[in-house]
Coordinates of C-alpha atoms in Angstrom, one line a residue:
X213 CA -40.2 -27.8 37.9
X214 CA -41.2 -31.5 37.7
X215 CA -37.9 -32.4 36.2
X216 CA -36.1 -30.6 39.0
X217 CA -38.1 -32.4 41.6
X218 CA -37.5 -35.7 39.8
X219 CA -33.7 -35.2 39.7
X220 CA -33.7 -34.1 43.4
X221 CA -35.6 -37.3 44.3
X222 CA -33.2 -39.5 42.4
X223 CA -30.3 -37.7 44.0
X224 CA -31.8 -38.2 47.5
X225 CA -32.5 -41.9 46.8
X226 CA -28.9 -42.5 45.7
X227 CA -27.3 -40.5 48.5
X228 CA -29.5 -42.2 51.1
X229 CA -29.0 -45.7 49.8
X230 CA -25.3 -45.4 49.3
X231 CA -24.3 -43.0 52.1
X232 CA -26.9 -44.0 54.6
X233 CA -27.5 -41.5 57.4
X234 CA -24.5 -39.4 56.3
X235 CA -25.9 -39.4 52.7
X236 CA -29.2 -37.9 54.0
X237 CA -27.3 -35.4 56.0
X238 CA -25.2 -34.4 53.0
X239 CA -28.4 -34.0 50.9
X240 CA -29.8 -31.6 53.5
X241 CA -26.5 -29.8 53.6
X242 CA -27.0 -28.9 50.0
X243 CA -30.1 -26.8 50.9
X244 CA -28.4 -25.3 53.9
X245 CA -25.5 -24.2 51.7
X246 CA -27.9 -22.7 49.2
X247 CA -29.6 -20.8 52.0
X248 CA -26.3 -19.4 53.1
X249 CA -25.5 -18.2 49.6
X250 CA -29.0 -16.8 49.0
X251 CA -28.9 -14.7 52.2
X252 CA -25.3 -13.7 51.4
X253 CA -26.5 -12.2 48.1
X254 CA -29.4 -10.4 49.9
X255 CA -27.1 -8.9 52.5
X256 CA -24.6 -7.8 49.8
X257 CA -27.3 -5.6 48.5
X258 CA -28.0 -3.9 51.8
X259 CA -24.6 -3.8 53.6
X260 CA -21.5 -2.0 52.5
X261 CA -19.0 -4.5 53.9
X262 CA -19.8 -7.2 51.3
X263 CA -16.4 -8.9 51.6
X264 CA -16.8 -9.4 55.3
X265 CA -20.3 -10.8 54.7
X266 CA -18.9 -13.2 52.0
X267 CA -16.1 -14.4 54.4
X268 CA -18.7 -15.1 57.1
X269 CA -20.8 -17.0 54.5
X270 CA -17.7 -19.1 53.6
X271 CA -17.1 -19.9 57.2
X272 CA -20.7 -20.9 57.6
X273 CA -20.4 -23.1 54.6
X274 CA -17.3 -24.7 56.1
X275 CA -19.1 -25.3 59.4
X276 CA -22.0 -27.0 57.5
X277 CA -19.9 -29.2 55.3
X278 CA -17.5 -30.1 58.1
X279 CA -19.3 -30.2 61.5
X280 CA -22.9 -30.8 60.4
X281 CA -22.0 -33.6 58.0
X282 CA -19.0 -35.2 59.7
X283 CA -19.4 -34.0 63.3
X284 CA -16.6 -32.5 65.4
X285 CA -13.5 -34.6 65.4
X286 CA -9.8 -34.3 64.7
X287 CA -10.3 -34.4 60.9
X288 CA -12.9 -31.7 60.7
X289 CA -11.2 -29.5 63.3
X290 CA -7.9 -29.5 61.5
X291 CA -9.7 -28.9 58.2
X292 CA -11.6 -25.9 59.6
X293 CA -8.5 -24.3 61.0
X294 CA -6.7 -24.9 57.7
X295 CA -9.5 -23.3 55.7
X296 CA -9.5 -20.2 57.9
X297 CA -5.8 -19.7 57.6
X298 CA -5.9 -20.3 53.8
X299 CA -8.7 -17.8 53.4
X300 CA -6.7 -15.2 55.4
X301 CA -3.8 -15.7 53.0
X302 CA -5.9 -15.7 49.9
X303 CA -7.9 -12.6 50.6
X304 CA -4.8 -10.4 50.7
X305 CA -3.6 -12.0 47.5
X306 CA -6.9 -11.7 45.7
X307 CA -7.1 -8.0 46.6
X308 CA -3.8 -7.3 44.8
X309 CA -4.8 -9.4 41.8
X310 CA -8.2 -7.8 41.4
X311 CA -6.7 -4.3 41.6
X312 CA -4.0 -5.1 39.0
X313 CA -6.2 -7.1 36.6
X314 CA -9.3 -4.8 36.8
X315 CA -11.7 -7.7 36.2
X316 CA -14.6 -6.0 37.9
X317 CA -17.8 -5.2 36.0
X318 CA -19.0 -6.5 32.7
X319 CA -17.3 -7.2 29.4
X320 CA -18.3 -5.8 26.0
X321 CA -19.7 -9.2 25.1
X322 CA -22.4 -8.7 27.8
X323 CA -23.5 -5.2 26.7
X324 CA -26.6 -6.4 24.9
X325 CA -27.8 -8.5 27.8
X326 CA -27.4 -5.7 30.4
X327 CA -28.5 -2.8 28.2
X328 CA -32.0 -2.9 29.6
X329 CA -30.9 -2.8 33.3
X330 CA -29.7 0.0 35.5
X331 CA -26.1 -0.3 36.6
X332 CA -26.6 2.2 39.5
X333 CA -27.1 -0.5 42.1
X334 CA -24.9 1.1 44.7
X335 CA -22.4 -1.9 44.9
X336 CA -18.7 -1.8 44.3
X337 CA -18.2 -4.2 41.4
X338 CA -14.5 -4.5 42.4
X339 CA -15.6 -6.0 45.7
X340 CA -18.1 -8.2 44.0
X341 CA -15.3 -9.7 41.8
X342 CA -13.3 -10.4 45.0
X343 CA -16.3 -12.1 46.6
X344 CA -16.9 -14.2 43.5
X345 CA -13.4 -15.5 43.5
X346 CA -13.5 -16.3 47.3
X347 CA -16.8 -18.1 47.0
X348 CA -15.6 -20.1 44.0
X349 CA -12.5 -21.2 45.9
X350 CA -14.1 -22.3 49.2
X351 CA -15.4 -25.6 47.9
X352 CA -12.1 -26.8 46.4
X353 CA -10.0 -26.0 49.5
X354 CA -12.5 -27.7 51.9
X355 CA -12.6 -30.8 49.7
X356 CA -8.8 -31.2 49.4
X357 CA -8.2 -30.3 53.1
X358 CA -10.7 -32.8 54.4
X359 CA -9.3 -35.5 52.1
X360 CA -5.8 -35.0 53.4
X361 CA -6.9 -34.8 57.1
X362 CA -9.0 -38.0 56.8
X363 CA -6.2 -39.9 55.1
X364 CA -3.6 -38.7 57.7
X365 CA -6.0 -39.7 60.5
X366 CA -6.4 -43.2 59.2
X367 CA -2.7 -43.5 58.6
X368 CA -2.0 -42.4 62.2
X369 CA -4.5 -44.8 63.7
X370 CA -3.0 -47.8 61.9
X371 CA 0.6 -46.6 62.4
X372 CA 0.7 -44.9 65.8
X373 CA 4.5 -45.2 66.0
X374 CA 5.0 -42.8 63.1
X375 CA 7.1 -39.7 63.9
X376 CA 5.8 -36.2 63.3
X377 CA 8.1 -35.7 60.4
X378 CA 7.0 -38.9 58.7
X379 CA 3.3 -38.1 59.2
X380 CA 3.7 -34.6 57.9
X381 CA 5.6 -35.8 54.8
X382 CA 2.9 -38.4 54.2
X383 CA 0.2 -35.7 54.4
X384 CA 2.0 -33.5 51.9
X385 CA 2.5 -36.5 49.6
X386 CA -1.2 -37.3 49.8
X387 CA -1.9 -33.7 48.9
X388 CA 0.4 -33.8 45.9
X389 CA -1.6 -36.8 44.6
X390 CA -4.9 -34.9 45.0
X391 CA -3.6 -31.6 43.7
X392 CA -3.6 -32.5 40.0
X393 CA -7.1 -33.9 40.0
X394 CA -8.5 -31.0 42.0
X395 CA -7.0 -28.3 39.7
X396 CA -8.3 -30.3 36.7
X397 CA -11.8 -30.3 38.3
X398 CA -11.7 -26.5 38.5
X399 CA -10.5 -26.3 34.9
X400 CA -13.2 -28.6 33.5
X401 CA -15.9 -26.8 35.5
X402 CA -14.9 -23.6 33.7
X403 CA -14.9 -25.3 30.3
X404 CA -18.3 -26.8 31.0
X405 CA -19.8 -23.6 32.2
X406 CA -18.3 -21.4 29.5
X407 CA -18.4 -23.8 26.5
X408 CA -21.0 -21.6 24.8
X409 CA -18.8 -18.5 25.4
X410 CA -15.9 -20.2 23.7
X411 CA -18.1 -21.1 20.7
X412 CA -19.3 -17.5 20.6
X413 CA -15.7 -16.3 20.5
X414 CA -15.1 -18.7 17.6
X415 CA -18.2 -17.3 15.7
X416 CA -17.0 -13.7 16.3
X417 CA -13.6 -14.7 14.8
X418 CA -11.8 -13.7 18.0
X419 CA -8.0 -14.1 17.8
X420 CA -6.2 -15.8 20.6
X421 CA -5.0 -12.4 21.9
X422 CA -8.6 -11.1 21.9
X423 CA -9.8 -14.1 23.9
X424 CA -7.0 -13.8 26.5
X425 CA -7.7 -10.1 26.9
X426 CA -11.4 -10.5 27.1
X427 CA -12.7 -9.5 30.6
X428 CA -15.2 -12.3 30.6
X429 CA -12.6 -14.9 29.9
X430 CA -9.8 -13.5 32.0
X431 CA -12.0 -13.1 35.1
X432 CA -12.8 -16.8 35.0
X433 CA -9.2 -17.8 34.4
X434 CA -8.1 -15.7 37.3
X435 CA -10.8 -17.4 39.5
X436 CA -9.5 -20.8 38.4
X437 CA -5.8 -19.9 39.1
X438 CA -6.8 -18.4 42.5
X439 CA -8.6 -21.6 43.3
X440 CA -5.5 -23.6 42.3
X441 CA -3.3 -21.4 44.4
X442 CA -5.6 -21.9 47.4
X443 CA -5.6 -25.7 46.8
X444 CA -1.8 -25.7 46.7
X445 CA -1.4 -23.5 49.8
X446 CA -3.7 -25.5 52.0
X447 CA -1.8 -28.8 51.4
X448 CA 1.2 -28.1 53.7
X449 CA -1.1 -26.1 56.1
X450 CA -3.5 -29.0 56.5
X451 CA -0.6 -31.5 56.8
X452 CA 1.1 -29.5 59.6
X453 CA -2.1 -28.7 61.6
X454 CA -3.4 -32.3 61.4
X455 CA 0.0 -33.6 62.6
X456 CA 0.0 -31.1 65.4
X457 CA -3.6 -32.0 66.5
X458 CA -3.1 -35.8 66.3
X459 CA 0.2 -35.8 68.3
X460 CA -1.2 -33.3 70.8
X461 CA -4.2 -35.6 71.4
X462 CA -1.9 -38.6 71.7
X463 CA 0.2 -36.8 74.3
X464 CA -2.9 -35.8 76.3
X465 CA -4.3 -39.3 76.2
X466 CA -0.9 -40.7 77.4
X467 CA -0.9 -38.1 80.2
X468 CA -4.4 -39.1 81.3
X469 CA -3.5 -42.8 81.4
X470 CA -0.4 -42.0 83.6
X471 CA -2.5 -39.9 86.0

């Protein structure tokens, strides 16, 4: 516990010294996000519509990370709208993938760990798998969407004579540059979290086919691929919405000056 407090204190000092007031706000947002996830897990136990609860939790996380940290502005508004649209597209896609892949439940590698627990928890593990993928995707799509919106906003401020088409194309190009690093981040997060599992597969002399068809492995790979698809989808959505909001605000400002 002392190590946890020490690391938290170091993180707070670094975030406050480098980020100033926004760094302190971001540090507090970590605990708010944890609280949202914690209560989401509790409500999943008591309520039947766990996917709806998870989507609400994702929206709350978006509100915290966008409006609490960065306040309400063109960048955060366009990001929030893009996240909502992307989640709506992803949820139908994830439903199909989960049903076809049958990744719900536990793999045979986990039998020893769960043998002492009761599996009659009254929760649909298929829905739990969907919620896991959604929750694992939300952070990546918020991150890349806000990066694109912020870059486009700065570009628009310094080049106000840009056309809608040029601004949209610039946003997509910015997204392309970020796309590779974001998907690699998802990949390395999986490798780091499941390095011991990969070593275990090696010790058990699993063939490549056994690893690919393992439920534990395939469920995580599907989560990574779903996150990558979400990241790819949100790039043109964010570019279009940001372009629309910036030019609409410009038109309204011009009309106010004329009146």
